[in-house]
Amino acid sequence: ICAGIKSEIGDLVIAESSLNYQTGKWEQAEESVEAVFKQEPRYHTASPRILEALRRFNSEKKDKILSIPSAFRGVDPPKAPSANIGPVACGAAVIESEQIVGDLQFQNRKLEGLEMESYGFYVACRNAYPGLEYAMIKAVCDTGRPPKRDKFQSYASFLSAEYAFAFLRDLVENDSALLSSLEPRQN
């Protein structure tokens, strides 16, 4: 699950890239008592081939995506889901702040969401096995702004898991050529 920035509660977010907004350096000038954080944001990206497959799935299988909420037993879905591919911000803390969300939008005006795992996930995938295909899929449960509530966390978890399952099932059933192209490449 994630907080939405451009994406709204009930949407899916696919992290085209992950911005670690907490990288940088704390410095204290000799004449000052206070330290200043000098940002040096770092990005890692999802696999281009899996992103293209996700774009195609989003375009060709809208009906599958729109039917996912009907299987959820719990709180009524807030809206029909859309699957948005774009950058996300990643940091070490849960955010409930209009100011921090605004600061993140200043760093990248196209941010779809805000969460805590994608950057580490992308680094691990990239370093674990050359040629591994990966992308992060999450659903929006709040906005990262006050008041932050847990009302849609279960629904967002369900939505992102069902979307990922539908995407993978569609690859297996309907696109063996694409599926085989996603096999890890040998260097």
XYZ file of C-alpha atoms in Angstrom:
187
model
C 0.000 0.000 0.000
C 1.088 3.595 -0.467
C 0.020 7.199 -0.101
C -1.185 8.944 -3.226
C 0.279 12.191 -4.443
C -1.056 12.475 -8.005
C -2.872 9.153 -7.714
C -6.031 9.025 -5.621
C -7.267 6.673 -2.926
C -8.343 3.491 -4.708
C -5.884 3.812 -7.608
C -3.000 1.496 -8.421
C 0.539 2.875 -8.582
C 3.272 1.163 -10.560
C 6.668 2.654 -9.702
C 8.405 3.472 -12.957
C 11.165 4.851 -10.746
C 11.734 5.215 -7.026
C 13.147 8.438 -5.594
C 14.959 8.049 -2.282
C 14.326 11.562 -1.035
C 16.277 11.109 2.196
C 19.746 10.722 0.679
C 22.165 13.579 1.109
C 24.476 15.041 3.699
C 23.992 16.837 6.997
C 26.485 19.704 7.359
C 27.159 22.143 10.143
C 28.854 25.422 9.271
C 31.641 26.473 11.650
C 29.797 29.594 12.758
C 26.454 27.822 13.250
C 25.050 25.443 15.827
C 22.414 24.026 13.499
C 23.066 21.428 10.848
C 21.582 21.774 7.381
C 20.505 18.828 5.232
C 21.774 19.080 1.665
C 19.629 16.759 -0.426
C 21.032 14.460 -3.050
C 18.001 12.437 -4.181
C 18.736 9.100 -5.850
C 16.590 7.157 -8.298
C 16.317 3.512 -9.237
C 14.023 2.318 -11.994
C 11.859 -0.696 -12.710
C 12.698 -3.029 -15.585
C 11.777 -1.462 -18.942
C 10.412 -4.731 -20.377
C 8.105 -5.389 -17.436
C 6.931 -1.757 -17.509
C 6.039 -2.126 -21.182
C 4.125 -5.322 -20.416
C 2.260 -3.519 -17.623
C 1.421 -0.603 -19.943
C 0.043 -3.043 -22.497
C -1.964 -4.879 -19.821
C -3.406 -1.574 -18.556
C -4.410 -0.599 -22.064
C -5.800 -3.930 -23.265
C -7.327 -5.302 -20.051
C -9.119 -2.322 -18.491
C -12.179 -4.511 -17.907
C -10.135 -6.903 -15.742
C -8.773 -4.014 -13.697
C -12.208 -2.463 -13.249
C -13.717 -5.796 -12.138
C -11.241 -6.350 -9.270
C -13.135 -4.269 -6.649
C -16.306 -6.358 -7.052
C -14.560 -9.320 -5.375
C -13.600 -7.344 -2.252
C -15.607 -8.039 0.899
C -15.233 -5.081 3.185
C -15.403 -1.318 2.934
C -16.924 -0.026 -0.296
C -14.199 0.902 -2.797
C -13.784 4.688 -2.979
C -13.703 4.767 -6.802
C -13.070 2.694 -9.897
C -9.332 1.965 -9.952
C -6.972 3.348 -12.525
C -3.463 1.948 -12.916
C -0.934 4.781 -12.995
C 2.688 4.292 -13.986
C 5.103 6.945 -12.790
C 7.701 7.891 -10.198
C 7.202 7.370 -6.471
C 8.960 8.905 -3.487
C 10.462 6.514 -0.972
C 11.539 7.275 2.593
C 11.960 5.646 5.974
C 8.911 7.048 7.766
C 5.143 7.127 7.406
C 4.172 10.638 6.300
C 1.168 12.650 7.455
C 2.169 16.180 6.462
C 0.952 18.639 3.869
C 4.374 20.349 3.982
C 6.413 17.189 3.351
C 4.137 16.109 0.494
C 4.504 19.611 -0.982
C 8.300 19.475 -0.632
C 8.334 16.108 -2.423
C 6.201 17.493 -5.250
C 8.737 20.326 -5.551
C 11.477 17.692 -6.075
C 9.406 15.892 -8.718
C 6.058 17.281 -9.871
C 5.061 13.958 -11.473
C 5.165 11.806 -8.313
C 2.294 9.329 -8.259
C 2.799 8.106 -4.723
C 4.797 7.962 -1.530
C 5.865 4.825 0.320
C 8.679 3.113 2.199
C 9.899 0.026 0.319
C 10.387 0.560 -3.418
C 13.899 2.000 -3.379
C 15.338 -0.875 -1.331
C 13.345 -3.382 -3.374
C 14.704 -1.981 -6.656
C 18.294 -1.927 -5.361
C 17.985 -5.532 -4.146
C 16.454 -6.759 -7.413
C 19.038 -4.962 -9.518
C 21.943 -6.356 -7.506
C 20.594 -9.865 -6.855
C 20.492 -11.323 -10.324
C 21.501 -9.690 -13.602
C 18.575 -9.667 -16.018
C 15.905 -10.034 -13.325
C 12.637 -8.314 -14.302
C 10.828 -6.357 -11.579
C 8.350 -3.593 -10.846
C 6.580 -2.447 -7.703
C 2.771 -2.429 -7.711
C 0.872 -0.812 -4.844
C -2.554 0.668 -4.287
C -3.288 4.021 -2.683
C -4.867 3.905 0.792
C -4.394 7.542 1.894
C -2.921 10.863 0.746
C -0.001 11.280 3.154
C -1.756 14.418 4.392
C -3.871 14.930 7.532
C -6.138 13.380 8.558
C -4.500 10.024 7.885
C -6.861 7.112 8.375
C -6.526 3.343 7.987
C -9.970 2.900 6.399
C -8.730 1.722 2.981
C -5.588 -0.245 3.927
C -7.210 -3.681 3.581
C -8.859 -2.705 0.308
C -5.581 -1.292 -1.092
C -3.716 -4.485 -0.128
C -6.382 -6.575 -1.825
C -6.418 -4.380 -4.946
C -2.644 -4.429 -5.495
C -2.374 -8.198 -4.911
C -5.305 -8.987 -7.222
C -3.964 -6.675 -9.929
C -0.518 -8.317 -9.789
C -2.113 -11.767 -9.920
C -4.332 -10.796 -12.891
C -1.324 -9.366 -14.723
C 0.790 -12.489 -14.192
C -2.097 -14.825 -15.036
C -2.694 -12.891 -18.258
C 0.978 -13.242 -19.204
C 0.877 -16.998 -18.639
C -2.445 -17.548 -20.434
C -2.221 -15.131 -23.327
C 1.279 -13.991 -24.035
C 3.786 -16.813 -24.017
C 6.034 -14.819 -26.362
C 6.184 -11.919 -23.936
C 6.519 -14.263 -20.984
C 9.483 -16.004 -22.573
C 11.033 -12.624 -23.411
C 10.958 -11.832 -19.693
C 13.194 -14.803 -18.949
C 16.430 -13.515 -17.388
C 18.996 -12.690 -20.048
C 22.373 -14.329 -19.888
C 25.276 -11.881 -19.977
